[in-house]
Amino acid sequence: MTPAVTLTFDDGPDPVWTPAVLDALDAAGARATFFVIAPRAAAHPALLERMHRAGHTVELHCDRHVRHTELREDQLAADTVTALARLDELGVRPRLWRAPWGITTPASEAVARAHGLRLVHWTADTEDWAGHAPDTMLRRVEDAICDGAVVLAHDGLGPGATRTGCANTVAVIGPLAALAADRGLRCEPLTSGAVATP
């Protein structure tokens, strides 16, 4: 199997920034995984179609972007059912699930099992939500770019973001892909055998 790293994007799709992220991925020859907020996905189905056409994968983030620690198991189950139903209407059937803020609980694990989902985390965090410059983000993750690395970034503005746009995220994609290539790594989507677990 070819050594690979995965670029992942949470909190989208966004009608402005997701197309720019997709353009940057295409220019870099990189394929990625998008963990989508279901109502945003339902509002922008053409972006999901574009993701699939380009060889990216679309997985579950949430319906409401709420920490799992703030939800009872029945509330988390209801949120997940709603999100999966919205995505199913778009022809998307996730197998991977990244919780908001990456925070999981025993309830997360129970709900994941009930729906055949695998909870996944990340091994390198760009902290792009804070609005860091592209070179700062690259330095944050460069030591972690290795076979099996899972890089966290965002193609949408989620709760807690302190930036006003995703331009710096778009700008770091090319350098990240180039760094991976220099290390003999391809940028490929996550699979259901993903190892970055919470």
Short mmCIF file of C-alpha atoms in Angstrom, two decimals:
data_model
loop_
_atom_site.label_atom_id
_atom_site.label_comp_id
_atom_site.label_asym_id
_atom_site.label_seq_id
_atom_site.Cartn_x
_atom_site.Cartn_y
_atom_site.Cartn_z
CA MET A 1 0.00 0.00 0.00
CA THR A 2 1.30 3.46 -0.91
CA PRO A 3 2.30 5.54 2.14
CA ALA A 4 -0.28 8.28 2.62
CA VAL A 5 -1.39 11.20 4.73
CA THR A 6 -4.97 12.45 4.93
CA LEU A 7 -6.07 16.07 4.88
CA THR A 8 -9.44 16.37 6.61
CA PHE A 9 -11.83 19.30 6.67
CA ASP A 10 -14.59 19.90 9.23
CA ASP A 11 -17.56 22.29 9.56
CA GLY A 12 -18.50 22.64 5.88
CA PRO A 13 -19.57 22.74 3.28
CA ASP A 14 -19.39 26.50 2.90
CA PRO A 15 -20.55 28.13 -0.36
CA VAL A 16 -17.50 30.41 -0.51
CA TRP A 17 -14.67 28.51 1.12
CA THR A 18 -15.35 24.89 0.19
CA PRO A 19 -15.02 25.58 -3.56
CA ALA A 20 -11.71 27.34 -2.87
CA VAL A 21 -10.51 24.37 -0.80
CA LEU A 22 -11.55 22.00 -3.60
CA ASP A 23 -9.70 24.12 -6.15
CA ALA A 24 -6.55 24.04 -4.00
CA LEU A 25 -6.79 20.27 -3.51
CA ASP A 26 -7.22 19.79 -7.25
CA ALA A 27 -4.21 22.00 -8.00
CA ALA A 28 -2.14 19.99 -5.51
CA GLY A 29 -3.29 16.62 -6.83
CA ALA A 30 -4.59 15.80 -3.36
CA ARG A 31 -7.68 13.89 -2.30
CA ALA A 32 -9.18 14.54 1.13
CA THR A 33 -11.97 13.68 3.55
CA PHE A 34 -14.71 16.14 4.47
CA PHE A 35 -16.60 15.77 7.76
CA VAL A 36 -19.76 17.71 7.02
CA ILE A 37 -22.44 19.41 9.10
CA ALA A 38 -25.57 17.81 7.69
CA PRO A 39 -27.81 20.91 7.31
CA ARG A 40 -24.98 22.70 5.50
CA ALA A 41 -24.55 19.69 3.23
CA ALA A 42 -28.28 19.65 2.50
CA ALA A 43 -28.12 23.34 1.60
CA HIS A 44 -25.23 22.80 -0.85
CA PRO A 45 -25.66 19.41 -2.50
CA ALA A 46 -23.67 20.44 -5.58
CA LEU A 47 -20.57 20.81 -3.42
CA LEU A 48 -20.93 17.22 -2.19
CA GLU A 49 -21.32 16.06 -5.78
CA ARG A 50 -18.13 17.92 -6.66
CA MET A 51 -16.31 16.29 -3.74
CA HIS A 52 -17.31 12.84 -4.94
CA ARG A 53 -16.40 13.54 -8.57
CA ALA A 54 -12.92 14.64 -7.46
CA GLY A 55 -12.34 11.45 -5.46
CA HIS A 56 -12.78 12.95 -2.00
CA THR A 57 -14.84 11.22 0.67
CA VAL A 58 -17.72 12.72 2.64
CA GLU A 59 -18.26 11.62 6.23
CA LEU A 60 -20.30 12.66 9.26
CA HIS A 61 -19.54 15.54 11.59
CA CYS A 62 -22.94 16.35 13.11
CA ASP A 63 -26.36 17.84 12.64
CA ARG A 64 -25.98 20.36 15.47
CA HIS A 65 -22.41 21.34 16.34
CA VAL A 66 -22.64 20.55 20.05
CA ARG A 67 -20.07 18.89 22.29
CA HIS A 68 -21.03 15.30 23.06
CA THR A 69 -20.38 16.03 26.74
CA GLU A 70 -23.38 18.38 26.62
CA LEU A 71 -25.78 15.75 25.26
CA ARG A 72 -27.51 12.79 26.84
CA GLU A 73 -27.20 9.58 24.86
CA ASP A 74 -30.77 9.86 23.54
CA GLN A 75 -30.10 13.43 22.37
CA LEU A 76 -26.88 12.39 20.67
CA ALA A 77 -28.65 9.45 19.05
CA ALA A 78 -31.41 11.74 17.76
CA ASP A 79 -28.87 14.21 16.35
CA THR A 80 -27.04 11.40 14.61
CA VAL A 81 -30.22 9.89 13.15
CA THR A 82 -31.25 13.29 11.81
CA ALA A 83 -27.83 13.93 10.30
CA LEU A 84 -27.62 10.52 8.68
CA ALA A 85 -31.12 10.92 7.23
CA ARG A 86 -30.23 14.28 5.70
CA LEU A 87 -27.07 12.84 4.19
CA ASP A 88 -28.85 9.73 2.95
CA GLU A 89 -31.17 11.97 0.94
CA LEU A 90 -28.03 13.26 -0.79
CA GLY A 91 -26.78 9.74 -1.49
CA VAL A 92 -24.12 9.97 1.22
CA ARG A 93 -23.76 7.03 3.61
CA PRO A 94 -20.98 7.80 6.09
CA ARG A 95 -18.86 5.13 7.71
CA LEU A 96 -16.64 7.55 9.66
CA TRP A 97 -17.67 10.09 12.30
CA ARG A 98 -15.68 12.94 13.77
CA ALA A 99 -17.33 14.50 16.79
CA PRO A 100 -17.49 18.28 17.18
CA TRP A 101 -14.24 19.48 18.75
CA GLY A 102 -13.11 15.85 18.65
CA ILE A 103 -14.75 15.30 22.04
CA THR A 104 -16.30 11.88 22.56
CA THR A 105 -18.00 10.08 25.42
CA PRO A 106 -19.16 6.50 26.11
CA ALA A 107 -22.46 7.61 24.53
CA SER A 108 -20.57 8.53 21.36
CA GLU A 109 -19.19 5.02 21.20
CA ALA A 110 -22.61 3.46 21.77
CA VAL A 111 -24.28 5.57 19.08
CA ALA A 112 -21.43 4.90 16.68
CA ARG A 113 -21.80 1.14 17.17
CA ALA A 114 -25.57 1.37 16.64
CA HIS A 115 -25.06 3.02 13.25
CA GLY A 116 -21.99 1.18 12.03
CA LEU A 117 -19.83 4.28 12.33
CA ARG A 118 -16.18 4.49 13.32
CA LEU A 119 -15.15 7.47 15.43
CA VAL A 120 -11.99 9.12 14.11
CA HIS A 121 -9.75 11.86 15.44
CA TRP A 122 -6.60 13.47 14.05
CA THR A 123 -2.85 13.27 14.59
CA ALA A 124 -1.94 16.82 13.50
CA ASP A 125 -3.95 19.99 14.14
CA THR A 126 -3.38 23.09 12.00
CA GLU A 127 -5.50 25.17 14.43
CA ASP A 128 -6.63 27.04 11.33
CA TRP A 129 -9.78 28.14 13.18
CA ALA A 130 -7.56 30.66 15.00
CA GLY A 131 -6.60 32.39 11.76
CA HIS A 132 -2.90 31.45 11.82
CA ALA A 133 -0.76 32.33 8.81
CA PRO A 134 -0.12 29.43 6.40
CA ASP A 135 3.56 29.13 7.35
CA THR A 136 2.60 28.98 11.04
CA MET A 137 0.13 26.18 10.36
CA LEU A 138 2.71 24.29 8.32
CA ARG A 139 5.23 24.52 11.15
CA ARG A 140 2.59 23.30 13.62
CA VAL A 141 2.07 20.03 11.75
CA GLU A 142 5.30 19.37 9.84
CA ASP A 143 6.82 17.03 12.43
CA ALA A 144 3.65 14.90 12.35
CA ILE A 145 3.48 14.47 8.58
CA CYS A 146 4.20 10.76 8.17
CA ASP A 147 2.50 7.65 6.86
CA GLY A 148 -0.97 7.43 8.42
CA ALA A 149 -1.07 11.05 9.59
CA VAL A 150 -4.50 12.68 9.75
CA VAL A 151 -4.39 16.47 9.47
CA LEU A 152 -7.25 18.57 10.86
CA ALA A 153 -8.40 21.71 9.06
CA HIS A 154 -11.74 23.39 8.40
CA ASP A 155 -13.51 24.45 5.21
CA GLY A 156 -16.24 26.23 7.13
CA LEU A 157 -16.55 28.61 10.06
CA GLY A 158 -17.77 26.64 13.04
CA PRO A 159 -18.58 27.66 16.60
CA GLY A 160 -15.47 28.92 18.38
CA ALA A 161 -13.68 30.06 15.23
CA THR A 162 -11.84 33.34 15.74
CA ARG A 163 -11.20 34.01 12.04
CA THR A 164 -13.49 35.61 9.49
CA GLY A 165 -12.64 33.35 6.54
CA CYS A 166 -10.69 30.30 5.40
CA ALA A 167 -8.20 31.94 3.03
CA ASN A 168 -5.20 30.80 5.06
CA THR A 169 -6.50 27.24 5.09
CA VAL A 170 -6.77 27.37 1.30
CA ALA A 171 -3.23 28.76 1.10
CA VAL A 172 -1.66 26.01 3.24
CA ILE A 173 -3.06 23.10 1.20
CA GLY A 174 -0.43 23.32 -1.54
CA PRO A 175 2.52 23.48 0.88
CA LEU A 176 1.08 20.62 2.96
CA ALA A 177 0.70 18.43 -0.11
CA ALA A 178 4.21 19.36 -1.26
CA LEU A 179 5.65 18.47 2.15
CA ALA A 180 3.88 15.12 2.04
CA ALA A 181 5.19 14.45 -1.47
CA ASP A 182 8.74 15.31 -0.36
CA ARG A 183 8.36 12.56 2.26
CA GLY A 184 7.07 10.04 -0.27
CA LEU A 185 3.46 10.35 0.85
CA ARG A 186 0.30 10.69 -1.20
CA CYS A 187 -2.65 12.75 0.04
CA GLU A 188 -5.52 10.24 0.15
CA PRO A 189 -8.92 10.09 1.87
CA LEU A 190 -9.48 8.20 5.10
CA THR A 191 -10.84 4.68 4.88
CA SER A 192 -13.00 2.76 7.30
CA GLY A 193 -9.75 1.29 8.64
CA ALA A 194 -8.59 4.73 9.76
CA VAL A 195 -6.34 4.52 12.79
CA ALA A 196 -6.71 8.03 14.22
CA THR A 197 -9.18 7.16 16.96
CA PRO A 198 -10.23 9.38 19.86
#
